[in-house]
Tab-separated table of C-alpha atoms in Angstrom:
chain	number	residue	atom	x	y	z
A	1	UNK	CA	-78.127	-73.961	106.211
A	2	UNK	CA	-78.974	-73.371	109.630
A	3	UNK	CA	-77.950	-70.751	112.318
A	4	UNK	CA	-75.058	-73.297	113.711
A	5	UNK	CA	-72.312	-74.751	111.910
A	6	UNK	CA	-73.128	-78.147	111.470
A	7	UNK	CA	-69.326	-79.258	110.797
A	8	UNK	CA	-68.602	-77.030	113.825
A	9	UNK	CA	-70.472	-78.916	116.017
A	10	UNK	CA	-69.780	-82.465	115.649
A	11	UNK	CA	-66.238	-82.806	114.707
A	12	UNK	CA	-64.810	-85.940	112.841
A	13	UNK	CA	-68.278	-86.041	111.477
A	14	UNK	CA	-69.607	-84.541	107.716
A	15	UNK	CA	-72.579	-82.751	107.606
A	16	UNK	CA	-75.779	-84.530	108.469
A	17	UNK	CA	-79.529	-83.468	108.112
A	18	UNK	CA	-81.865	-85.470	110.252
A	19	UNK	CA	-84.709	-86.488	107.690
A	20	UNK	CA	-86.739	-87.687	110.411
A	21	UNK	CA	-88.653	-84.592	111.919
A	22	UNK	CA	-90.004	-81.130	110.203
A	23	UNK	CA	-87.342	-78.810	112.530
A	24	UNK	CA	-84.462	-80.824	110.050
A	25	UNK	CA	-82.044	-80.753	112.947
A	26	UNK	CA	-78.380	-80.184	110.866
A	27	UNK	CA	-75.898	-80.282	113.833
A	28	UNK	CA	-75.722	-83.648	114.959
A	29	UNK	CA	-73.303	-86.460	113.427
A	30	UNK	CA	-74.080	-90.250	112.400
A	31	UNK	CA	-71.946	-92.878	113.288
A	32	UNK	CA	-71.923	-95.597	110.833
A	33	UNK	CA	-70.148	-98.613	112.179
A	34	UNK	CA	-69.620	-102.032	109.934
A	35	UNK	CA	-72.132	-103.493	107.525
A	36	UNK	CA	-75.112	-104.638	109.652
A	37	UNK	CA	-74.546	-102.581	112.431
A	38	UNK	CA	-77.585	-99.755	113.388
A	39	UNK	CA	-76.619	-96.505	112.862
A	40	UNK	CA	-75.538	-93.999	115.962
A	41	UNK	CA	-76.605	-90.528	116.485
A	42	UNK	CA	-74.337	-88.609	117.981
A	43	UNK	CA	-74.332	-85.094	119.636
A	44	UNK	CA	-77.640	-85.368	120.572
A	45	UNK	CA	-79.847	-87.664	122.492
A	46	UNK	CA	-83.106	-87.058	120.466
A	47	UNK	CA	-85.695	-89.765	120.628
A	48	UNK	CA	-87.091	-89.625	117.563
A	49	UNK	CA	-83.868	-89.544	115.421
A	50	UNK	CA	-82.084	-92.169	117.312
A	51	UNK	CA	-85.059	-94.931	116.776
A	52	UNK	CA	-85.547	-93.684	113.449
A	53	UNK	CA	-81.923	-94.323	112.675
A	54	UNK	CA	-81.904	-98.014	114.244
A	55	UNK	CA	-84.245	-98.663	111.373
A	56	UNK	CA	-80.958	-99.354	109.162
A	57	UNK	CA	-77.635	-100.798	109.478
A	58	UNK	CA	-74.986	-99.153	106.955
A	59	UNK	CA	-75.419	-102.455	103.992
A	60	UNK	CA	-76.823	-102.569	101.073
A	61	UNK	CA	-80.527	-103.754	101.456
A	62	UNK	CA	-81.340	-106.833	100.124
A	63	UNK	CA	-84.981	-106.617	99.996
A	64	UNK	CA	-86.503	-107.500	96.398
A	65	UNK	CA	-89.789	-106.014	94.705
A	66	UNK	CA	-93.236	-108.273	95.001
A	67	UNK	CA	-95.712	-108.268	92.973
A	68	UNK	CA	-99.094	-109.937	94.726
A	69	UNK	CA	-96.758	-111.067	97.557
A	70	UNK	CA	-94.313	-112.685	95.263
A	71	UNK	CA	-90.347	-111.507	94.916
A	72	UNK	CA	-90.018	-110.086	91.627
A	73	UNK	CA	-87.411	-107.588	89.420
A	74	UNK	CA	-87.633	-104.181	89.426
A	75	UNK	CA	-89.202	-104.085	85.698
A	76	UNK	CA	-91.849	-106.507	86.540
A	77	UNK	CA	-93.008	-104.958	89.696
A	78	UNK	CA	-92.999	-101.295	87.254
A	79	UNK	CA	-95.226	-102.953	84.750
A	80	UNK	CA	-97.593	-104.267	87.424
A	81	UNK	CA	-97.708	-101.134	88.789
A	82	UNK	CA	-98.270	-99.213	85.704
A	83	UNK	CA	-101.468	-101.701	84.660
A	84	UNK	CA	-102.843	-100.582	88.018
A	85	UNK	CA	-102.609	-96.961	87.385
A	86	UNK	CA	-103.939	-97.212	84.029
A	87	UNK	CA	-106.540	-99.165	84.353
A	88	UNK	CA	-107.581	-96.892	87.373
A	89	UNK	CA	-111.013	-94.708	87.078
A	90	UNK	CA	-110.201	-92.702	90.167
A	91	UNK	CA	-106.108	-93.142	91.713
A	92	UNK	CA	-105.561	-91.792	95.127
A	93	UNK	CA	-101.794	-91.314	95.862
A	94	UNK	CA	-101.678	-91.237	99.748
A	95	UNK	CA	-98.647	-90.864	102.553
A	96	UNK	CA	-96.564	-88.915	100.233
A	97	UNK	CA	-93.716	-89.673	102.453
A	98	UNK	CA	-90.463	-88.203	100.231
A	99	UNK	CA	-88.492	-85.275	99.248
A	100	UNK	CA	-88.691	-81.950	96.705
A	101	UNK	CA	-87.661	-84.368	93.478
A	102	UNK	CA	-90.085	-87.416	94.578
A	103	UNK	CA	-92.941	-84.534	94.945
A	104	UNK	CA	-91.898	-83.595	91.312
A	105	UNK	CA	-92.280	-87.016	89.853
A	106	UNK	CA	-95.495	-87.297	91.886
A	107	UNK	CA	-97.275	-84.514	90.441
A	108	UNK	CA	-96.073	-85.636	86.859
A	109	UNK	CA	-97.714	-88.789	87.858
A	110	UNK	CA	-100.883	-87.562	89.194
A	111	UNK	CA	-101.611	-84.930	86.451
A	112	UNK	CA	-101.060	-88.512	83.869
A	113	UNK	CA	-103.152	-90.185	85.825
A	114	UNK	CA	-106.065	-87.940	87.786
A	115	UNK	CA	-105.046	-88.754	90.685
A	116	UNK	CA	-106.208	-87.280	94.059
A	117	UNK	CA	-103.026	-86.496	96.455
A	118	UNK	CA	-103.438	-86.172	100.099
A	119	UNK	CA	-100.502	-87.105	102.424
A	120	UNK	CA	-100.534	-89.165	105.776
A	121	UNK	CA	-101.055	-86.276	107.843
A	122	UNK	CA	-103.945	-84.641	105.724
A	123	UNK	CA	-105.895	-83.485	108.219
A	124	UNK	CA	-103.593	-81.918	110.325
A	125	UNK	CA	-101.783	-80.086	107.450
A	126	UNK	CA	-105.450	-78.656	106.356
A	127	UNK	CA	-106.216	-76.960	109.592
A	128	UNK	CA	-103.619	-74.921	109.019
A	129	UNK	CA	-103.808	-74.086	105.643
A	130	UNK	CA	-107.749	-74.046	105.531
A	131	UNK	CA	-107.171	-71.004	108.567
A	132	UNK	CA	-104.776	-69.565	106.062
A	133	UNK	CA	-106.721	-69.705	102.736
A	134	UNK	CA	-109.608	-68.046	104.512
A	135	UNK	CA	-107.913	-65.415	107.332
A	136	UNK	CA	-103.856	-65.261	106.375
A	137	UNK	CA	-101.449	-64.898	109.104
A	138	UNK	CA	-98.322	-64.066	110.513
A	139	UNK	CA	-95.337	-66.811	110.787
A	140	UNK	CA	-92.023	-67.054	111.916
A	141	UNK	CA	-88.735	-69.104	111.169
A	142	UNK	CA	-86.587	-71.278	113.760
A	143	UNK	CA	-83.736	-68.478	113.063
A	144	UNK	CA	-85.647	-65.679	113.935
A	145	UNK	CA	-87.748	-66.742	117.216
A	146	UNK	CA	-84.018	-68.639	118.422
A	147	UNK	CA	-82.670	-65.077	117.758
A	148	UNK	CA	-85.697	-62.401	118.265
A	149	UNK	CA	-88.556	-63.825	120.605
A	150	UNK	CA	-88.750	-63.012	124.063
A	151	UNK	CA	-91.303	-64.880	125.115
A	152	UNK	CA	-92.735	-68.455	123.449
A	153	UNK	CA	-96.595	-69.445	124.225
A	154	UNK	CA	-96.767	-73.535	123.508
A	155	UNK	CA	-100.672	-72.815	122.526
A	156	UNK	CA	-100.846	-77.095	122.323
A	157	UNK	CA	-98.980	-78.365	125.499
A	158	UNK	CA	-95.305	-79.404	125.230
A	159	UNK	CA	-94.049	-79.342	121.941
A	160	UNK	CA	-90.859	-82.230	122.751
A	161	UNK	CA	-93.440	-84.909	122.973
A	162	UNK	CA	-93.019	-85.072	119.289
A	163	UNK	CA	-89.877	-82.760	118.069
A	164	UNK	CA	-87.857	-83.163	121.490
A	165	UNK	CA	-85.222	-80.786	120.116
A	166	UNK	CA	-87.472	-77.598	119.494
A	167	UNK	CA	-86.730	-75.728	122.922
A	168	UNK	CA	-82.686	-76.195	122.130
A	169	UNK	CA	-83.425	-75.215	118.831
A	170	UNK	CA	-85.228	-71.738	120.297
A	171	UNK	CA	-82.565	-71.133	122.725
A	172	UNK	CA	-83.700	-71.957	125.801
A	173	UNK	CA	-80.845	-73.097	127.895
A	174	UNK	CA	-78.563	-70.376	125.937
A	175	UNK	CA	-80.570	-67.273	126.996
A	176	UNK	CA	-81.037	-65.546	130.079
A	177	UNK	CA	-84.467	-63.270	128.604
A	178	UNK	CA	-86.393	-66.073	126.726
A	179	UNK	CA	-89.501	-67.445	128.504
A	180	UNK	CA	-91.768	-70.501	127.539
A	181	UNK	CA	-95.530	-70.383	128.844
A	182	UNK	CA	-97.816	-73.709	128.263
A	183	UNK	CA	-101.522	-72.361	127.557
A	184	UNK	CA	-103.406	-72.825	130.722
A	185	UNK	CA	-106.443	-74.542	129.391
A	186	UNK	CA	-110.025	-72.650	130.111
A	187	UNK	CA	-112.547	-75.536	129.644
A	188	UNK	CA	-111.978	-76.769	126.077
A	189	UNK	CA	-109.361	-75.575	123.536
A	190	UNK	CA	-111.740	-73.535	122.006
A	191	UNK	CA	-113.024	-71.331	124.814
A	192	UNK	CA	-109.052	-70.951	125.750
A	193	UNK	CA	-107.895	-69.814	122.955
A	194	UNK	CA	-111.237	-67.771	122.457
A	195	UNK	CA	-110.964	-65.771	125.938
A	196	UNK	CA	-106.989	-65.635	125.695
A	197	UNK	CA	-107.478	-63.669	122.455
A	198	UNK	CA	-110.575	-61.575	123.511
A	199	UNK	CA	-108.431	-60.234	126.678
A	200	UNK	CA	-105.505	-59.480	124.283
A	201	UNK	CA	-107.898	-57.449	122.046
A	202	UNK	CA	-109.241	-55.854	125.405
A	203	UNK	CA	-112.828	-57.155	124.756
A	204	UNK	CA	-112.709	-58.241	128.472
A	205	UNK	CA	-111.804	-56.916	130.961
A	206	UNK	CA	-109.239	-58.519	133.053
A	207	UNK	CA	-111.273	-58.658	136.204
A	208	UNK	CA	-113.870	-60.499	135.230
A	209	UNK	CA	-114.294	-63.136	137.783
A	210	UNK	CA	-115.023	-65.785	135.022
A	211	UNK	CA	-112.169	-65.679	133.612
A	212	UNK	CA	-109.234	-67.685	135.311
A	213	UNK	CA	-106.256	-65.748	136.482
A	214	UNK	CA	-103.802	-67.099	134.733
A	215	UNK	CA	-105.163	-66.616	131.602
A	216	UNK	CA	-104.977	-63.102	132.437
A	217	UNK	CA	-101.451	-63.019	133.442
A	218	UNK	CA	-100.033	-64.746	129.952
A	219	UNK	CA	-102.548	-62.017	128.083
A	220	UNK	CA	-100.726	-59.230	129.973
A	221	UNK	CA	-97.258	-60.966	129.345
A	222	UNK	CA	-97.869	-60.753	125.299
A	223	UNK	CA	-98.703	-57.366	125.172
A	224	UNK	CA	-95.977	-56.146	127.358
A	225	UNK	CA	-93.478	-58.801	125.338
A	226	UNK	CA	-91.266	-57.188	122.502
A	227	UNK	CA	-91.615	-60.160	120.387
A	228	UNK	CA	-93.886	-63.072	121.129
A	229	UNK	CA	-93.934	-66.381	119.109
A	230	UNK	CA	-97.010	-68.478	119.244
A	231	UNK	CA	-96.444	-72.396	119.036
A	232	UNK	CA	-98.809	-75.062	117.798
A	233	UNK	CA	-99.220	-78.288	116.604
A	234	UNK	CA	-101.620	-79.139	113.890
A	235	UNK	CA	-101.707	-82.446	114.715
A	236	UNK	CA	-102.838	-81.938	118.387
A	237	UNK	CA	-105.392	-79.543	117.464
A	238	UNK	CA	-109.284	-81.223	117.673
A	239	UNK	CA	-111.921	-81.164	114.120
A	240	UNK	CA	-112.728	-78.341	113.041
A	241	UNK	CA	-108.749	-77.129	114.228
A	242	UNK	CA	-109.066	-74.635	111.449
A	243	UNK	CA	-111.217	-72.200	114.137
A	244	UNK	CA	-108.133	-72.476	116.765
A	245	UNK	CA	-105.545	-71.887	114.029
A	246	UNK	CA	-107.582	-68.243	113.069
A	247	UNK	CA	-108.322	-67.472	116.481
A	248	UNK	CA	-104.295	-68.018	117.338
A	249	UNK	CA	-103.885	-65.295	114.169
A	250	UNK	CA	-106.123	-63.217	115.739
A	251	UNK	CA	-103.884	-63.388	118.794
A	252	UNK	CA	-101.123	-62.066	116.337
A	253	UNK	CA	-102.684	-59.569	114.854
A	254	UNK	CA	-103.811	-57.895	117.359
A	255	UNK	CA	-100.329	-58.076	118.846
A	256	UNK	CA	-98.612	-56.566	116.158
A	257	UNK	CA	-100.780	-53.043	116.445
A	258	UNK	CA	-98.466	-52.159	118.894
A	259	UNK	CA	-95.502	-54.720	119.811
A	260	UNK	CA	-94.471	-57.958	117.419
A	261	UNK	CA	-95.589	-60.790	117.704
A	262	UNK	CA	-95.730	-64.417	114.905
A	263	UNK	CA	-96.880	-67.793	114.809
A	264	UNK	CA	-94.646	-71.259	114.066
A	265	UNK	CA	-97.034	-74.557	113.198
A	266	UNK	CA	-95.025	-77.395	114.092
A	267	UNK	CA	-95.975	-80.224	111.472
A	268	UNK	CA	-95.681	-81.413	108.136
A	269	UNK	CA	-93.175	-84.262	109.046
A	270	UNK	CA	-92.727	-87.590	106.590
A	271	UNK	CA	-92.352	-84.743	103.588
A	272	UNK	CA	-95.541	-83.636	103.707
A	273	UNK	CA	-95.167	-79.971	103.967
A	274	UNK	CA	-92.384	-80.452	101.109
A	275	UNK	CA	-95.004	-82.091	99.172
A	276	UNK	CA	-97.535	-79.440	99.877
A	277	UNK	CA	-94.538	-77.144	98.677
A	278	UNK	CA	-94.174	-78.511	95.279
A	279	UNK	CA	-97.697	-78.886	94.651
A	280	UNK	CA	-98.306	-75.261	95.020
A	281	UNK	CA	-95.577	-74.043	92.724
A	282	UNK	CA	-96.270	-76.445	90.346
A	283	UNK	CA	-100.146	-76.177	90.102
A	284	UNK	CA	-100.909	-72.618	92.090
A	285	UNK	CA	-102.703	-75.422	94.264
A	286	UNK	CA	-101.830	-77.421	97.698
A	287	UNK	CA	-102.518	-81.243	98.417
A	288	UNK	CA	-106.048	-82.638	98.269
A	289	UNK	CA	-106.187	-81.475	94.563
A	290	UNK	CA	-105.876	-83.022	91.462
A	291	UNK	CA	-105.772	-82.572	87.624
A	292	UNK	CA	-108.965	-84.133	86.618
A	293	UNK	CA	-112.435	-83.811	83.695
A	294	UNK	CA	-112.255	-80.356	85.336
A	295	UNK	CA	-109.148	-79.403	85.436
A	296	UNK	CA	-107.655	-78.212	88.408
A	297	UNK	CA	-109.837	-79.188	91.662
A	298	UNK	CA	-109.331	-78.231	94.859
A	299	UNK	CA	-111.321	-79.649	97.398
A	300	UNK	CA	-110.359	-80.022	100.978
A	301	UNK	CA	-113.165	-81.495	102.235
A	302	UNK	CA	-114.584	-84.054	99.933
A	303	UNK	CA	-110.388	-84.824	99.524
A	304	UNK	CA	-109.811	-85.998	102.719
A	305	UNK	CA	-108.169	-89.521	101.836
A	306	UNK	CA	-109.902	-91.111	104.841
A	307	UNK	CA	-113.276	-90.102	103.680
A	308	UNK	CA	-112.320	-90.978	100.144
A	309	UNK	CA	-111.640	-94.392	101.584
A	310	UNK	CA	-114.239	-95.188	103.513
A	311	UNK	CA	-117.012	-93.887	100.322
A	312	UNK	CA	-115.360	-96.773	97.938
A	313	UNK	CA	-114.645	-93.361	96.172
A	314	UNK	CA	-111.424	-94.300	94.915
A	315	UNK	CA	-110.375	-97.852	93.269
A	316	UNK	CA	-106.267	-97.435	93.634
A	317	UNK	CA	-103.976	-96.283	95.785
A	318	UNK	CA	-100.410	-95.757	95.323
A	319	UNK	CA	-98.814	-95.174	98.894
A	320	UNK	CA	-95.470	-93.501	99.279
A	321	UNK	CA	-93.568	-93.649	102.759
A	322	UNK	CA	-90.134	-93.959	102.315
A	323	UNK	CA	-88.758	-92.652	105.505
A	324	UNK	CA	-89.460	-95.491	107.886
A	325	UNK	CA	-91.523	-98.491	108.169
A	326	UNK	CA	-93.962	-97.128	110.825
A	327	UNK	CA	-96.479	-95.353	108.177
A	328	UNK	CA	-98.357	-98.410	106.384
A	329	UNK	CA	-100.784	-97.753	104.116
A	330	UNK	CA	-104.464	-98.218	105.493
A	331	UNK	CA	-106.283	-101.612	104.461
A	332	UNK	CA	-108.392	-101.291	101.775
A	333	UNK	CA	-110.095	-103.243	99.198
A	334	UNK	CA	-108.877	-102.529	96.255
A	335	UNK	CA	-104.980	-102.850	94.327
A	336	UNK	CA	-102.070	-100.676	96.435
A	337	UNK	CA	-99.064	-99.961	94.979
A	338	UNK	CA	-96.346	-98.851	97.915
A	339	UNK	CA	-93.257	-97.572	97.351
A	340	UNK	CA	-91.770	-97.839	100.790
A	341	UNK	CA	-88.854	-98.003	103.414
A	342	UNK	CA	-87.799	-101.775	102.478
A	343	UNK	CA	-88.472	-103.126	106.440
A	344	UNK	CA	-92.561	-102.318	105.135
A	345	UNK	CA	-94.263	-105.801	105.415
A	346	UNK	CA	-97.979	-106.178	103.617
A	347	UNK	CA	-100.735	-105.188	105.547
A	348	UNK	CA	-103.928	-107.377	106.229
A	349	UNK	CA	-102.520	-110.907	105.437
A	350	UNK	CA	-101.692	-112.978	102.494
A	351	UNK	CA	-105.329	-111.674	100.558
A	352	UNK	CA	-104.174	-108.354	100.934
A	353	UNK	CA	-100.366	-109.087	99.511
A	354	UNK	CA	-101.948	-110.569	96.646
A	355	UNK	CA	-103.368	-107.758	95.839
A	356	UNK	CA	-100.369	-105.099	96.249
A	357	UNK	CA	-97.012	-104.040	94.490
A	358	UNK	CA	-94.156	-103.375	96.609
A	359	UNK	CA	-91.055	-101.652	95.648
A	360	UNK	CA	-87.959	-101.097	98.318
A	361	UNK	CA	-87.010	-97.360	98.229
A	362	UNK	CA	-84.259	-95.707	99.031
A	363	UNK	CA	-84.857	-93.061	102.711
A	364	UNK	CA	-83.118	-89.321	101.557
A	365	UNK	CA	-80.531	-88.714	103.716
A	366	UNK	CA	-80.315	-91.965	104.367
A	367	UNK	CA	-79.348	-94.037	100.873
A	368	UNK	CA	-80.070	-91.016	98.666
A	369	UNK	CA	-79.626	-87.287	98.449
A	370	UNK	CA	-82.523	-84.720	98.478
A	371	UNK	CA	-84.087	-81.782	99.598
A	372	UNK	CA	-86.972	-80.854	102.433
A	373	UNK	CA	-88.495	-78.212	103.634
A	374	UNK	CA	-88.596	-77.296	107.686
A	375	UNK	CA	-91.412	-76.471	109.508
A	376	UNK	CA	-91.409	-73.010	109.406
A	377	UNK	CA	-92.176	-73.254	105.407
A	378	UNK	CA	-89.506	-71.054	103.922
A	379	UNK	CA	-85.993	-72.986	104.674
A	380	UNK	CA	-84.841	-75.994	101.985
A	381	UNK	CA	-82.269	-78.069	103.855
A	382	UNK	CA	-79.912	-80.257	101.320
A	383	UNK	CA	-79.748	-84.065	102.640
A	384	UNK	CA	-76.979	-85.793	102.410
A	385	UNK	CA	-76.505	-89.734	102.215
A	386	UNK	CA	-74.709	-91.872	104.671
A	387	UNK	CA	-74.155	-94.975	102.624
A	388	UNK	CA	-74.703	-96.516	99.205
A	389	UNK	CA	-78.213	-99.089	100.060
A	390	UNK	CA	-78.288	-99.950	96.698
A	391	UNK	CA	-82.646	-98.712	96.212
A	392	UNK	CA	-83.842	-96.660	93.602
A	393	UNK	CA	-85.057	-93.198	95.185
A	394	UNK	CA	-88.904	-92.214	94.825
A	395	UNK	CA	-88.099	-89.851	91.857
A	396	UNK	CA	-86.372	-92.588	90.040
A	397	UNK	CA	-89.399	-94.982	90.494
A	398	UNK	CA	-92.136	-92.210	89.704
A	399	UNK	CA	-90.255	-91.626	86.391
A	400	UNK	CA	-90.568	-95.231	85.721
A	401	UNK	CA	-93.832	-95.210	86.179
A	402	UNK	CA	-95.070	-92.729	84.365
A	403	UNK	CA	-93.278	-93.592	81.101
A	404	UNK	CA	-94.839	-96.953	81.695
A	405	UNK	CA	-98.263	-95.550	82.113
A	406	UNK	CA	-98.263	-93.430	79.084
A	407	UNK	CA	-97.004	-96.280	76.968
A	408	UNK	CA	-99.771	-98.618	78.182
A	409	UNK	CA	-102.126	-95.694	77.361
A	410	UNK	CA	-100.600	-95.147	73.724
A	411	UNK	CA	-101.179	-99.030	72.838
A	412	UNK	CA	-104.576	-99.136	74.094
A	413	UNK	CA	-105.388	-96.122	72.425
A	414	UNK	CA	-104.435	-97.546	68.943
């Protein structure tokens, strides 16, 4: 699972994964107290997790479907659902917040339906996979830079802003020959990275009085390192982040002619890079595709759900975000379905309530089992539950749906 023992590490506790960030942290415990009290991390005092966990409270949730603001059963809010979906021209399924088996149901859904998919963190994700469909690159896992890397470049600023355990998860603290440079920033993030890998290719020379010294030193650092890792955030990066992702490649590349040297992205959280996962296998295509007149379309650009939104280009959305209550779906005018964390409130007021089906899900490794994939792209962590909530998991609800869908479709077909 990891290169700790997880059962090692906090004793008197199982096995947990921690859902709630893209490095999938599996050494840390849960406390789960009595029925209505918040759930404790313990063995580590990470941010992120230990709000995330506050969220719930170790009893089964009470929280009912609604259908246009209205409590409802689970088959009625289905069947409202389902009309949606079928009577939709142009679906978008957005957030995508779940695990390998919700992704599974998803696609089902979307091929049934046409759907265009593009998560929460869409336009992050596609700098780095534009940078990869059009240059490649070089990556690394958790494992092997914790293990291998001598010296760690954060090409974004400080990575525990966001995933506060990343530096214990490298090492640092544990090894005596492991350093961490920040980028020193060169005018914008474009020049930096620009100059930083034109000095590593030896296209200038390091005594050019326009370029600032310290930007020299780190170049002469990576080529003397025996392994360097370079670090970035996707979601940091500016528009047009693609440019910085292939110039950071470039950095690598050149590297590797005579020393090693790999990247790790840092991103994909809320299952989006699992999503992105399953799409691929199951299509040969990533996220901001879909199965439509066509076929398969890929279109990164014109998919962007924000742009989609704001061109009245779609007339559904189905949002998925069952980790947490923080990532609502955006307002928009037209019917939302949202399968979500069940402390998710409507949105925009009682006219937009009236105008959305919600249905409570169940958070993997939370309530439910599942499966995610860390950062670094080629790891599957198992997630195991904490408690019985008594919600339906995303997969469950997908399936649902679907068979609805296609039954709606037989009847008005005949």
């Amino acid at each position: 699972m990891s290169e700790l023992d997880p059962a090692a590490a906090q004793p008197g506790h199982p096995p947990w994964t921690c859902p709630f960030c893209p490095l999938l942290c599996d050494t840390f415990g849960v406390e789960v107290g009595p029925p209505g009290t918040p759930l404790k991390l313990v063995g580590s005092d990470c941010p992120r997790a230990s709000a995330a966990l506050a969220e719930f409270n170790g009893a089964p949730v009470a929280s009912q479907p609604q259908v246009d603001g209205s409590d409802c059963d689970f088959d009625t809010a289905i069947a409202a659902a389902a009309s949606v979906l079928a009577a939709s021209h142009q679906p978008l399924f957005g957030g995508l917040g779940t695990d390998v088996a919700g992704a599974r149901a998803l696609y089902a859904l979307a091929c049934e339906t046409g759907a265009i998919c593009d998560p929460a963190q869409g336009q992050a994700m596609m700098h780095g996979l534009r940078a990869l469909q059009d240059r490649g690159g070089f990556t690394t896992t958790l494992a092997e830079a914790r293990t291998r890397a001598e010296l760690i470049v954060c090409m974004t600023g400080d990575p525990t802003a966001r995933y506060p355990e990343f530096f214990r998860r490298c090492g640092v603290g544990e090894r005596d020959d492991l350093q961490i440079e920040m980028l020193p920033m060169a005018g914008d993030m474009f020049d930096t990275v620009g100059l930083l890998a034109a000095l590593v290719a030896g296209r200038i020379p390091p005594d050019d009085a326009r370029v600032p010294a310290e930007l020299v030193a780190l170049s002469v650092r990576l080529r003397a390192a025996r392994y360097s890792v370079l670090v970035y955030e996707p979601g940091r990066l500016p528009a047009q982040g693609a440019l910085i992702v292939e110039a950071i490649q470039r950095i690598v590349a050149t590297l590797n002619r005579s020393t090693r040297a790999a990247s790790l992205s840092l991103g994909g959280g809320d299952g989006a890079a699992t999503v992105n996962q399953v799409f691929t296998w199951l299509s040969g295509l990533p996220l901001r595709s879909r199965a439509g007149p066509l076929g398969l379309e890929h279109e990164p650009l014109c998919f962007d759900a924000g742009r989609l939104l704001a061109d009245d280009a779609v007339d559904a959305l189905l949002w998925v975000s069952s980790y947490g209550p923080e990532l609502a779906p955006p307002l928009a005018d037209m019917p939302r379905i949202v399968l979500g964390h069940p402390g998710m409130r409507p949105q925009g007021g009682e006219a937009s309530a009236r105008r959305q089906v919600f249905i409570p899900v169940s958070t993997p490794g939370i309530g439910c089992s599942g499966h995610l994939f860390r950062t670094d792209g080629s790891v599957l962590m198992p997630l195991r539950p904490l408690y019985e909530d008594g919600l339906p998991g995303v997969d469950d609800v997908v399936r649902r749906l679907t068979q609805a869908v296609k039954s709606l479709k037989r009847e008005r077909a005949q």
